[in-house]
Short mmCIF file of N, CA and C in Angstrom, two decimals:
data_model
loop_
_atom_site.label_atom_id
_atom_site.label_comp_id
_atom_site.label_asym_id
_atom_site.label_seq_id
_atom_site.Cartn_x
_atom_site.Cartn_y
_atom_site.Cartn_z
N MET A 19 0.83 -1.20 0.00
CA MET A 19 0.00 0.00 0.00
C MET A 19 0.87 1.26 0.00
N LYS A 20 1.99 1.21 0.74
CA LYS A 20 2.89 2.37 0.78
C LYS A 20 3.47 2.63 -0.61
N PHE A 21 3.78 1.54 -1.34
CA PHE A 21 4.32 1.69 -2.69
C PHE A 21 3.34 2.43 -3.60
N ILE A 22 2.05 2.06 -3.49
CA ILE A 22 1.01 2.68 -4.31
C ILE A 22 0.91 4.17 -4.00
N LYS A 23 0.91 4.51 -2.71
CA LYS A 23 0.83 5.92 -2.31
C LYS A 23 2.04 6.70 -2.81
N ARG A 24 3.21 6.09 -2.71
CA ARG A 24 4.43 6.76 -3.18
C ARG A 24 4.41 6.96 -4.69
N ALA A 25 3.92 5.94 -5.42
CA ALA A 25 3.84 6.04 -6.88
C ALA A 25 2.90 7.17 -7.29
N LYS A 26 1.75 7.26 -6.63
CA LYS A 26 0.80 8.32 -6.96
C LYS A 26 1.35 9.69 -6.58
N ALA A 27 2.01 9.76 -5.42
CA ALA A 27 2.60 11.03 -4.98
C ALA A 27 3.71 11.45 -5.96
N ALA A 28 4.52 10.50 -6.39
CA ALA A 28 5.60 10.79 -7.34
C ALA A 28 5.03 11.24 -8.68
N TYR A 29 3.94 10.60 -9.11
CA TYR A 29 3.29 10.96 -10.38
C TYR A 29 2.79 12.39 -10.34
N ILE A 30 2.10 12.75 -9.25
CA ILE A 30 1.57 14.11 -9.11
C ILE A 30 2.72 15.11 -9.00
N ALA A 31 3.79 14.73 -8.28
CA ALA A 31 4.94 15.63 -8.11
C ALA A 31 5.62 15.91 -9.45
N ILE A 32 5.83 14.88 -10.27
CA ILE A 32 6.51 15.11 -11.56
C ILE A 32 5.61 15.90 -12.50
N CYS A 33 4.30 15.69 -12.41
CA CYS A 33 3.36 16.49 -13.22
C CYS A 33 3.44 17.96 -12.81
N ALA A 34 3.58 18.20 -11.50
CA ALA A 34 3.72 19.57 -11.01
C ALA A 34 5.03 20.19 -11.52
N VAL A 35 6.11 19.39 -11.53
CA VAL A 35 7.39 19.87 -12.04
C VAL A 35 7.28 20.22 -13.53
N ILE A 36 6.57 19.38 -14.29
CA ILE A 36 6.37 19.65 -15.73
C ILE A 36 5.60 20.95 -15.91
N ALA A 37 4.57 21.16 -15.08
CA ALA A 37 3.79 22.41 -15.15
C ALA A 37 4.67 23.61 -14.83
N VAL A 38 5.55 23.47 -13.84
CA VAL A 38 6.46 24.56 -13.46
C VAL A 38 7.46 24.85 -14.60
N ILE A 39 7.97 23.79 -15.22
CA ILE A 39 8.88 23.97 -16.37
C ILE A 39 8.16 24.75 -17.46
N GLY A 40 6.91 24.40 -17.71
CA GLY A 40 6.11 25.13 -18.69
C GLY A 40 5.97 26.59 -18.34
N LEU A 41 5.73 26.86 -17.06
CA LEU A 41 5.59 28.25 -16.59
C LEU A 41 6.90 29.02 -16.77
N VAL A 42 8.02 28.36 -16.48
CA VAL A 42 9.34 28.99 -16.65
C VAL A 42 9.57 29.36 -18.12
N LEU A 43 9.19 28.45 -19.03
CA LEU A 43 9.37 28.72 -20.46
C LEU A 43 8.46 29.86 -20.93
N ILE A 44 7.28 29.98 -20.32
CA ILE A 44 6.38 31.09 -20.69
C ILE A 44 6.96 32.42 -20.20
N ILE A 45 7.47 32.43 -18.97
CA ILE A 45 8.00 33.67 -18.36
C ILE A 45 9.35 34.05 -18.97
N PHE A 46 10.21 33.04 -19.24
CA PHE A 46 11.54 33.30 -19.79
C PHE A 46 11.71 32.59 -21.14
N PRO A 47 11.02 33.05 -22.18
CA PRO A 47 11.10 32.35 -23.48
C PRO A 47 12.44 32.49 -24.19
N GLU A 48 13.31 33.38 -23.69
CA GLU A 48 14.62 33.56 -24.32
C GLU A 48 15.64 32.52 -23.86
N ILE A 49 15.23 31.62 -22.97
CA ILE A 49 16.14 30.60 -22.45
C ILE A 49 16.72 29.81 -23.62
N SER A 50 17.97 29.37 -23.49
CA SER A 50 18.63 28.69 -24.61
C SER A 50 17.97 27.34 -24.89
N MET A 51 17.96 26.97 -26.15
CA MET A 51 17.36 25.71 -26.57
C MET A 51 18.13 24.52 -26.00
N LEU A 52 19.43 24.69 -25.76
CA LEU A 52 20.24 23.62 -25.17
C LEU A 52 19.76 23.32 -23.75
N ALA A 53 19.50 24.39 -22.98
CA ALA A 53 18.97 24.23 -21.62
C ALA A 53 17.60 23.56 -21.66
N ILE A 54 16.78 23.96 -22.63
CA ILE A 54 15.45 23.36 -22.78
C ILE A 54 15.58 21.86 -23.07
N CYS A 55 16.55 21.49 -23.91
CA CYS A 55 16.78 20.08 -24.23
C CYS A 55 17.08 19.27 -22.97
N TYR A 56 18.02 19.77 -22.16
CA TYR A 56 18.37 19.07 -20.92
C TYR A 56 17.17 18.96 -19.98
N ILE A 57 16.47 20.08 -19.78
CA ILE A 57 15.33 20.11 -18.86
C ILE A 57 14.24 19.15 -19.31
N LEU A 58 13.87 19.23 -20.59
CA LEU A 58 12.80 18.38 -21.12
C LEU A 58 13.21 16.92 -21.15
N GLY A 59 14.45 16.66 -21.51
CA GLY A 59 14.93 15.28 -21.57
C GLY A 59 14.90 14.61 -20.21
N ILE A 60 15.42 15.29 -19.21
CA ILE A 60 15.42 14.73 -17.84
C ILE A 60 14.00 14.59 -17.33
N ALA A 61 13.16 15.59 -17.58
CA ALA A 61 11.75 15.53 -17.13
C ALA A 61 11.03 14.36 -17.79
N ALA A 62 11.30 14.13 -19.08
CA ALA A 62 10.65 13.02 -19.80
C ALA A 62 11.08 11.67 -19.24
N ILE A 63 12.38 11.53 -18.92
CA ILE A 63 12.89 10.28 -18.35
C ILE A 63 12.23 9.99 -17.01
N VAL A 64 12.21 10.99 -16.13
CA VAL A 64 11.61 10.83 -14.80
C VAL A 64 10.11 10.54 -14.94
N PHE A 65 9.44 11.28 -15.83
CA PHE A 65 8.01 11.08 -16.05
C PHE A 65 7.73 9.67 -16.54
N GLY A 66 8.57 9.17 -17.44
CA GLY A 66 8.42 7.80 -17.95
C GLY A 66 8.57 6.77 -16.86
N ILE A 67 9.55 6.96 -15.99
CA ILE A 67 9.76 6.03 -14.87
C ILE A 67 8.55 6.04 -13.95
N VAL A 68 8.05 7.23 -13.65
CA VAL A 68 6.88 7.35 -12.77
C VAL A 68 5.65 6.72 -13.43
N LYS A 69 5.49 6.91 -14.75
CA LYS A 69 4.36 6.32 -15.46
C LYS A 69 4.40 4.79 -15.38
N ILE A 70 5.58 4.22 -15.55
CA ILE A 70 5.71 2.76 -15.50
C ILE A 70 5.43 2.25 -14.09
N THR A 71 6.01 2.89 -13.07
CA THR A 71 5.75 2.45 -11.69
C THR A 71 4.29 2.70 -11.30
N GLY A 72 3.68 3.75 -11.84
CA GLY A 72 2.28 4.04 -11.56
C GLY A 72 1.34 2.99 -12.10
N TYR A 73 1.80 2.22 -13.06
CA TYR A 73 0.99 1.15 -13.65
C TYR A 73 0.59 0.12 -12.58
N PHE A 74 1.42 0.01 -11.55
CA PHE A 74 1.16 -0.98 -10.51
C PHE A 74 0.30 -0.43 -9.37
N SER A 75 -0.28 0.76 -9.57
CA SER A 75 -1.15 1.33 -8.54
C SER A 75 -2.49 0.60 -8.52
N SER A 76 -3.30 0.88 -7.51
CA SER A 76 -4.57 0.17 -7.36
C SER A 76 -5.74 0.95 -7.91
N ASP A 77 -5.55 1.67 -9.00
CA ASP A 77 -6.65 2.39 -9.63
C ASP A 77 -7.47 1.37 -10.42
N PRO A 78 -8.66 0.97 -9.93
CA PRO A 78 -9.42 -0.08 -10.60
C PRO A 78 -9.90 0.33 -11.99
N TYR A 79 -10.09 1.62 -12.22
CA TYR A 79 -10.52 2.09 -13.53
C TYR A 79 -9.36 2.19 -14.50
N GLY A 80 -8.16 2.38 -13.97
CA GLY A 80 -6.99 2.58 -14.82
C GLY A 80 -6.99 3.93 -15.50
N LEU A 81 -7.69 4.90 -14.95
CA LEU A 81 -7.80 6.21 -15.60
C LEU A 81 -6.61 7.10 -15.29
N ALA A 82 -6.20 7.13 -14.02
CA ALA A 82 -5.13 8.03 -13.61
C ALA A 82 -3.81 7.64 -14.25
N VAL A 83 -3.64 6.36 -14.52
CA VAL A 83 -2.36 5.88 -15.04
C VAL A 83 -2.54 5.07 -16.31
N GLN A 84 -3.51 5.44 -17.13
CA GLN A 84 -3.82 4.68 -18.33
C GLN A 84 -2.67 4.74 -19.34
N PHE A 85 -2.46 3.64 -20.06
CA PHE A 85 -1.43 3.51 -21.10
C PHE A 85 -0.02 3.66 -20.55
N ASP A 86 0.17 3.44 -19.26
CA ASP A 86 1.44 3.79 -18.65
C ASP A 86 2.66 3.01 -19.09
N PRO A 87 2.62 1.70 -19.20
CA PRO A 87 3.86 1.02 -19.58
C PRO A 87 4.38 1.49 -20.94
N ALA A 88 3.52 1.49 -21.95
CA ALA A 88 3.95 1.90 -23.30
C ALA A 88 4.34 3.37 -23.33
N PHE A 89 3.51 4.22 -22.74
CA PHE A 89 3.79 5.65 -22.76
C PHE A 89 5.02 5.98 -21.93
N GLY A 90 5.22 5.25 -20.85
CA GLY A 90 6.41 5.45 -20.01
C GLY A 90 7.69 5.11 -20.76
N ILE A 91 7.66 4.01 -21.52
CA ILE A 91 8.83 3.60 -22.30
C ILE A 91 9.12 4.64 -23.38
N ILE A 92 8.06 5.12 -24.05
CA ILE A 92 8.23 6.15 -25.09
C ILE A 92 8.85 7.41 -24.49
N ALA A 93 8.34 7.83 -23.32
CA ALA A 93 8.86 9.04 -22.66
C ALA A 93 10.33 8.89 -22.29
N ILE A 94 10.70 7.72 -21.75
CA ILE A 94 12.10 7.48 -21.37
C ILE A 94 13.00 7.50 -22.62
N ALA A 95 12.55 6.84 -23.68
CA ALA A 95 13.34 6.78 -24.91
C ALA A 95 13.53 8.18 -25.50
N LEU A 96 12.44 8.95 -25.59
CA LEU A 96 12.54 10.31 -26.13
C LEU A 96 13.44 11.18 -25.26
N GLY A 97 13.27 11.06 -23.93
CA GLY A 97 14.09 11.84 -23.00
C GLY A 97 15.57 11.52 -23.15
N ALA A 98 15.87 10.23 -23.28
CA ALA A 98 17.27 9.81 -23.42
C ALA A 98 17.87 10.35 -24.72
N VAL A 99 17.11 10.27 -25.81
CA VAL A 99 17.59 10.78 -27.10
C VAL A 99 17.86 12.28 -27.01
N VAL A 100 16.94 13.00 -26.39
CA VAL A 100 17.09 14.46 -26.27
C VAL A 100 18.31 14.82 -25.43
N VAL A 101 18.54 14.12 -24.32
CA VAL A 101 19.68 14.43 -23.44
C VAL A 101 21.00 14.04 -24.09
N ILE A 102 21.05 12.85 -24.68
CA ILE A 102 22.32 12.35 -25.24
C ILE A 102 22.72 13.11 -26.51
N HIS A 103 21.75 13.42 -27.36
CA HIS A 103 22.06 14.05 -28.65
C HIS A 103 21.50 15.46 -28.74
N GLN A 104 21.54 16.19 -27.62
CA GLN A 104 20.90 17.52 -27.60
C GLN A 104 21.46 18.46 -28.66
N GLY A 105 22.75 18.41 -28.91
CA GLY A 105 23.35 19.30 -29.90
C GLY A 105 22.86 19.04 -31.31
N LYS A 106 22.63 17.76 -31.62
CA LYS A 106 22.22 17.38 -32.97
C LYS A 106 20.72 17.56 -33.21
N ILE A 107 19.93 17.52 -32.14
CA ILE A 107 18.48 17.52 -32.37
C ILE A 107 17.76 18.77 -31.84
N ILE A 108 18.51 19.83 -31.58
CA ILE A 108 17.87 21.06 -31.09
C ILE A 108 16.73 21.48 -32.02
N ALA A 109 16.95 21.40 -33.31
CA ALA A 109 15.92 21.82 -34.27
C ALA A 109 14.73 20.87 -34.27
N LEU A 110 14.96 19.62 -33.81
CA LEU A 110 13.88 18.63 -33.81
C LEU A 110 13.05 18.62 -32.53
N VAL A 111 13.48 19.38 -31.51
CA VAL A 111 12.77 19.36 -30.22
C VAL A 111 11.28 19.69 -30.38
N PRO A 112 10.92 20.75 -31.12
CA PRO A 112 9.48 21.03 -31.29
C PRO A 112 8.73 19.87 -31.95
N ILE A 113 9.38 19.20 -32.91
CA ILE A 113 8.74 18.07 -33.60
C ILE A 113 8.55 16.90 -32.64
N ILE A 114 9.61 16.58 -31.88
CA ILE A 114 9.54 15.49 -30.90
C ILE A 114 8.46 15.77 -29.87
N MET A 115 8.46 17.00 -29.33
CA MET A 115 7.46 17.36 -28.32
C MET A 115 6.07 17.41 -28.93
N GLY A 116 5.97 17.83 -30.20
CA GLY A 116 4.69 17.85 -30.89
C GLY A 116 4.10 16.45 -31.01
N ILE A 117 4.93 15.50 -31.42
CA ILE A 117 4.48 14.10 -31.53
C ILE A 117 4.05 13.57 -30.17
N TYR A 118 4.87 13.87 -29.15
CA TYR A 118 4.57 13.41 -27.79
C TYR A 118 3.21 13.94 -27.32
N PHE A 119 2.99 15.25 -27.45
CA PHE A 119 1.75 15.84 -26.94
C PHE A 119 0.54 15.50 -27.80
N MET A 120 0.75 15.31 -29.10
CA MET A 120 -0.35 14.89 -29.95
C MET A 120 -0.80 13.48 -29.54
N THR A 121 0.16 12.60 -29.29
CA THR A 121 -0.14 11.24 -28.82
C THR A 121 -0.79 11.28 -27.45
N ASP A 122 -0.26 12.11 -26.57
CA ASP A 122 -0.82 12.25 -25.22
C ASP A 122 -2.26 12.74 -25.28
N GLY A 123 -2.53 13.69 -26.16
CA GLY A 123 -3.90 14.19 -26.32
C GLY A 123 -4.85 13.10 -26.77
N ILE A 124 -4.42 12.29 -27.74
CA ILE A 124 -5.25 11.18 -28.24
C ILE A 124 -5.53 10.18 -27.12
N MET A 125 -4.50 9.86 -26.33
CA MET A 125 -4.67 8.92 -25.23
C MET A 125 -5.60 9.48 -24.15
N LYS A 126 -5.51 10.78 -23.92
CA LYS A 126 -6.39 11.41 -22.93
C LYS A 126 -7.86 11.43 -23.41
N ILE A 127 -8.07 11.48 -24.72
CA ILE A 127 -9.44 11.37 -25.25
C ILE A 127 -10.00 10.01 -24.87
N GLN A 128 -9.18 8.96 -25.00
CA GLN A 128 -9.61 7.62 -24.59
C GLN A 128 -9.90 7.58 -23.10
N THR A 129 -9.07 8.27 -22.31
CA THR A 129 -9.29 8.34 -20.87
C THR A 129 -10.64 9.00 -20.56
N ALA A 130 -10.96 10.07 -21.30
CA ALA A 130 -12.24 10.78 -21.12
C ALA A 130 -13.42 9.87 -21.44
N VAL A 131 -13.30 9.12 -22.53
CA VAL A 131 -14.36 8.18 -22.92
C VAL A 131 -14.56 7.12 -21.84
N ASP A 132 -13.45 6.60 -21.31
CA ASP A 132 -13.53 5.60 -20.24
C ASP A 132 -14.13 6.20 -18.97
N ALA A 133 -13.75 7.45 -18.66
CA ALA A 133 -14.28 8.13 -17.47
C ALA A 133 -15.79 8.28 -17.58
N LYS A 134 -16.28 8.62 -18.76
CA LYS A 134 -17.73 8.74 -18.98
C LYS A 134 -18.40 7.39 -18.78
N ARG A 135 -17.79 6.35 -19.33
CA ARG A 135 -18.35 5.00 -19.21
C ARG A 135 -18.42 4.55 -17.75
N PHE A 136 -17.44 4.97 -16.95
CA PHE A 136 -17.43 4.59 -15.53
C PHE A 136 -18.31 5.50 -14.67
N GLY A 137 -18.93 6.51 -15.30
CA GLY A 137 -19.86 7.37 -14.57
C GLY A 137 -19.21 8.54 -13.84
N ILE A 138 -17.99 8.90 -14.19
CA ILE A 138 -17.35 10.05 -13.56
C ILE A 138 -17.96 11.31 -14.17
N ARG A 139 -18.57 12.15 -13.33
CA ARG A 139 -19.37 13.28 -13.80
C ARG A 139 -18.60 14.30 -14.63
N ARG A 140 -17.38 14.58 -14.28
CA ARG A 140 -16.64 15.63 -14.99
C ARG A 140 -15.71 15.06 -16.06
N TRP A 141 -16.13 14.01 -16.70
CA TRP A 141 -15.35 13.39 -17.76
C TRP A 141 -15.07 14.37 -18.90
N TRP A 142 -15.99 15.30 -19.10
CA TRP A 142 -15.87 16.26 -20.21
C TRP A 142 -14.70 17.22 -20.00
N LEU A 143 -14.31 17.45 -18.74
CA LEU A 143 -13.13 18.29 -18.48
C LEU A 143 -11.86 17.60 -19.01
N ILE A 144 -11.82 16.28 -18.81
CA ILE A 144 -10.69 15.50 -19.33
C ILE A 144 -10.67 15.59 -20.86
N LEU A 145 -11.87 15.50 -21.46
CA LEU A 145 -11.98 15.56 -22.92
C LEU A 145 -11.51 16.91 -23.46
N ILE A 146 -11.94 18.00 -22.81
CA ILE A 146 -11.54 19.34 -23.26
C ILE A 146 -10.02 19.51 -23.17
N SER A 147 -9.44 19.08 -22.04
CA SER A 147 -7.98 19.21 -21.88
C SER A 147 -7.25 18.34 -22.89
N ALA A 148 -7.80 17.15 -23.18
CA ALA A 148 -7.18 16.25 -24.16
C ALA A 148 -7.15 16.88 -25.55
N ILE A 149 -8.27 17.47 -25.95
CA ILE A 149 -8.35 18.10 -27.28
C ILE A 149 -7.39 19.29 -27.35
N ALA A 150 -7.36 20.10 -26.28
CA ALA A 150 -6.47 21.27 -26.25
C ALA A 150 -5.00 20.84 -26.35
N ILE A 151 -4.62 19.83 -25.59
CA ILE A 151 -3.23 19.35 -25.60
C ILE A 151 -2.88 18.75 -26.97
N GLY A 152 -3.83 18.01 -27.55
CA GLY A 152 -3.61 17.45 -28.88
C GLY A 152 -3.41 18.53 -29.93
N ILE A 153 -4.22 19.59 -29.86
CA ILE A 153 -4.10 20.71 -30.81
C ILE A 153 -2.75 21.41 -30.64
N MET A 154 -2.34 21.61 -29.39
CA MET A 154 -1.03 22.25 -29.15
C MET A 154 0.11 21.36 -29.65
N GLY A 155 -0.07 20.05 -29.52
CA GLY A 155 0.93 19.12 -30.06
C GLY A 155 1.05 19.25 -31.57
N VAL A 156 -0.10 19.37 -32.25
CA VAL A 156 -0.10 19.55 -33.70
C VAL A 156 0.59 20.86 -34.07
N LEU A 157 0.30 21.93 -33.32
CA LEU A 157 0.94 23.23 -33.58
C LEU A 157 2.46 23.14 -33.43
N LEU A 158 2.91 22.43 -32.38
CA LEU A 158 4.36 22.26 -32.20
C LEU A 158 4.94 21.46 -33.37
N LEU A 159 4.19 20.51 -33.85
CA LEU A 159 4.66 19.64 -34.93
C LEU A 159 4.78 20.38 -36.26
N VAL A 160 3.75 21.16 -36.61
CA VAL A 160 3.78 21.87 -37.89
C VAL A 160 4.53 23.19 -37.81
N ASN A 161 4.68 23.72 -36.59
CA ASN A 161 5.46 24.93 -36.32
C ASN A 161 5.16 26.08 -37.31
N PRO A 162 3.97 26.66 -37.18
CA PRO A 162 3.63 27.76 -38.10
C PRO A 162 4.23 29.11 -37.69
N PHE A 163 5.05 29.09 -36.63
CA PHE A 163 5.59 30.34 -36.09
C PHE A 163 6.97 30.62 -36.67
N GLU A 164 7.25 31.90 -36.81
CA GLU A 164 8.54 32.30 -37.36
C GLU A 164 9.61 32.43 -36.28
N GLY A 165 9.23 32.92 -35.12
CA GLY A 165 10.22 33.17 -34.07
C GLY A 165 10.38 32.02 -33.09
N ALA A 166 11.60 31.84 -32.61
CA ALA A 166 11.89 30.80 -31.61
C ALA A 166 11.22 31.12 -30.28
N VAL A 167 11.09 32.42 -29.97
CA VAL A 167 10.47 32.83 -28.70
C VAL A 167 9.01 32.39 -28.67
N THR A 168 8.28 32.60 -29.76
CA THR A 168 6.87 32.20 -29.83
C THR A 168 6.74 30.70 -29.67
N LEU A 169 7.64 29.96 -30.31
CA LEU A 169 7.64 28.50 -30.22
C LEU A 169 7.90 28.05 -28.78
N THR A 170 8.84 28.71 -28.11
CA THR A 170 9.16 28.38 -26.72
C THR A 170 7.96 28.65 -25.82
N VAL A 171 7.27 29.75 -26.05
CA VAL A 171 6.06 30.08 -25.26
C VAL A 171 4.99 29.02 -25.47
N LEU A 172 4.79 28.60 -26.73
CA LEU A 172 3.80 27.56 -27.01
C LEU A 172 4.18 26.25 -26.32
N LEU A 173 5.46 25.91 -26.35
CA LEU A 173 5.93 24.72 -25.65
C LEU A 173 5.67 24.84 -24.16
N GLY A 174 5.91 26.02 -23.60
CA GLY A 174 5.64 26.26 -22.19
C GLY A 174 4.17 26.12 -21.85
N ILE A 175 3.30 26.69 -22.69
CA ILE A 175 1.85 26.59 -22.47
C ILE A 175 1.41 25.12 -22.52
N THR A 176 1.96 24.37 -23.48
CA THR A 176 1.61 22.96 -23.62
C THR A 176 2.05 22.16 -22.40
N LEU A 177 3.28 22.39 -21.93
CA LEU A 177 3.77 21.70 -20.74
C LEU A 177 2.93 22.05 -19.51
N LEU A 178 2.62 23.33 -19.36
CA LEU A 178 1.80 23.78 -18.23
C LEU A 178 0.42 23.12 -18.26
N ALA A 179 -0.21 23.14 -19.44
CA ALA A 179 -1.55 22.55 -19.59
C ALA A 179 -1.52 21.05 -19.34
N ASP A 180 -0.50 20.37 -19.87
CA ASP A 180 -0.41 18.92 -19.70
C ASP A 180 -0.15 18.55 -18.25
N GLY A 181 0.74 19.29 -17.58
CA GLY A 181 1.01 19.02 -16.17
C GLY A 181 -0.23 19.18 -15.31
N ILE A 182 -0.96 20.28 -15.52
CA ILE A 182 -2.18 20.53 -14.75
C ILE A 182 -3.24 19.47 -15.05
N ALA A 183 -3.39 19.13 -16.35
CA ALA A 183 -4.38 18.12 -16.74
C ALA A 183 -4.07 16.77 -16.08
N ASN A 184 -2.79 16.37 -16.08
CA ASN A 184 -2.41 15.09 -15.46
C ASN A 184 -2.67 15.09 -13.96
N ILE A 185 -2.38 16.21 -13.30
CA ILE A 185 -2.65 16.31 -11.86
C ILE A 185 -4.15 16.19 -11.59
N CYS A 186 -4.96 16.90 -12.38
CA CYS A 186 -6.41 16.86 -12.21
C CYS A 186 -6.97 15.47 -12.46
N ILE A 187 -6.49 14.82 -13.52
CA ILE A 187 -6.97 13.47 -13.84
C ILE A 187 -6.63 12.52 -12.70
N ALA A 188 -5.38 12.56 -12.23
CA ALA A 188 -4.97 11.68 -11.14
C ALA A 188 -5.75 11.97 -9.86
N ALA A 189 -5.85 13.24 -9.49
CA ALA A 189 -6.53 13.61 -8.25
C ALA A 189 -8.03 13.31 -8.32
N TYR A 190 -8.65 13.63 -9.45
CA TYR A 190 -10.11 13.46 -9.54
C TYR A 190 -10.51 12.00 -9.61
N THR A 191 -9.75 11.18 -10.37
CA THR A 191 -10.10 9.77 -10.45
C THR A 191 -9.83 9.07 -9.12
N VAL A 192 -8.77 9.46 -8.42
CA VAL A 192 -8.50 8.88 -7.11
C VAL A 192 -9.63 9.25 -6.14
N LYS A 193 -10.11 10.49 -6.21
CA LYS A 193 -11.21 10.95 -5.37
C LYS A 193 -12.48 10.15 -5.68
N ALA A 194 -12.77 9.95 -6.97
CA ALA A 194 -13.95 9.19 -7.38
C ALA A 194 -13.86 7.74 -6.91
N ILE A 195 -12.65 7.17 -6.98
CA ILE A 195 -12.44 5.80 -6.56
C ILE A 195 -12.66 5.66 -5.05
N LYS A 196 -12.12 6.62 -4.27
CA LYS A 196 -12.31 6.58 -2.81
C LYS A 196 -13.79 6.69 -2.46
N LYS A 197 -14.53 7.56 -3.17
CA LYS A 197 -15.96 7.74 -2.94
C LYS A 197 -16.71 6.44 -3.22
N GLU A 198 -16.36 5.79 -4.34
CA GLU A 198 -17.01 4.53 -4.68
C GLU A 198 -16.68 3.44 -3.68
N ALA A 199 -15.43 3.42 -3.19
CA ALA A 199 -15.04 2.42 -2.20
C ALA A 199 -15.85 2.58 -0.92
N LYS A 200 -16.09 3.84 -0.50
CA LYS A 200 -16.91 4.08 0.69
C LYS A 200 -18.34 3.60 0.48
N THR A 201 -18.88 3.84 -0.73
CA THR A 201 -20.23 3.39 -1.06
C THR A 201 -20.31 1.87 -1.02
N ASP A 202 -19.30 1.20 -1.60
CA ASP A 202 -19.25 -0.26 -1.59
C ASP A 202 -19.18 -0.79 -0.17
N ASN A 203 -18.39 -0.14 0.70
CA ASN A 203 -18.28 -0.56 2.09
C ASN A 203 -19.62 -0.44 2.81
N LYS A 204 -20.36 0.64 2.53
CA LYS A 204 -21.68 0.82 3.15
C LYS A 204 -22.63 -0.29 2.72
N ILE A 205 -22.57 -0.67 1.44
CA ILE A 205 -23.43 -1.75 0.95
C ILE A 205 -23.11 -3.05 1.66
N TYR A 206 -21.78 -3.34 1.81
CA TYR A 206 -21.37 -4.56 2.50
C TYR A 206 -21.82 -4.55 3.95
N ILE A 207 -21.73 -3.41 4.61
CA ILE A 207 -22.15 -3.31 6.02
C ILE A 207 -23.65 -3.57 6.13
N GLU A 208 -24.44 -2.98 5.21
CA GLU A 208 -25.89 -3.17 5.24
C GLU A 208 -26.25 -4.63 4.99
N ILE A 209 -25.55 -5.28 4.09
CA ILE A 209 -25.81 -6.71 3.81
C ILE A 209 -25.49 -7.54 5.04
N ASP A 210 -24.36 -7.22 5.72
CA ASP A 210 -23.99 -7.94 6.94
C ASP A 210 -25.04 -7.76 8.01
N ARG A 211 -25.59 -6.56 8.15
CA ARG A 211 -26.60 -6.30 9.17
C ARG A 211 -27.89 -7.07 8.89
N GLU A 212 -28.24 -7.19 7.60
CA GLU A 212 -29.45 -7.95 7.23
C GLU A 212 -29.30 -9.42 7.57
N ASP A 213 -28.06 -9.92 7.41
CA ASP A 213 -27.81 -11.33 7.73
C ASP A 213 -27.91 -11.53 9.23
#
């Protein structure tokens, strides 16, 4: 049980760090692309590790940590490539991050559909954030902007939005699960009393 709590706490913590990185990029868009490579690469590796360990949590719906093993491996691989070959792939960072966030947005749409199926009332918030993150991923991928500063700000907004969305998904689904567990316990108690 302690492992599960630590995994969830680590997941929320790394999502908060990703949101903060996004905020830093929005406030200081002139930061060097080399620094961005290191920051994003390390964050992706840690996030991937947390995603994989989060797979073993006791979320019966699998919403807070959905697609974790595959997505965790992808995050670790992308992070490692960015850190090891940062000098060679600086120009590719927006494309790599665009693919990552576009994929993340698609996966979050599936999470929203599953949340609706499980009766979670605010499933539509997950859907809205998924669509927004997916659109920002596409924008990073096609890069319609001329300036590097604008691109850095967009990357920051995407990281901030994704970090907040992941925290909300994890916190809200855990809250819904705890509420359902209490309801199930009440039903069991009532059945025991009838017996």
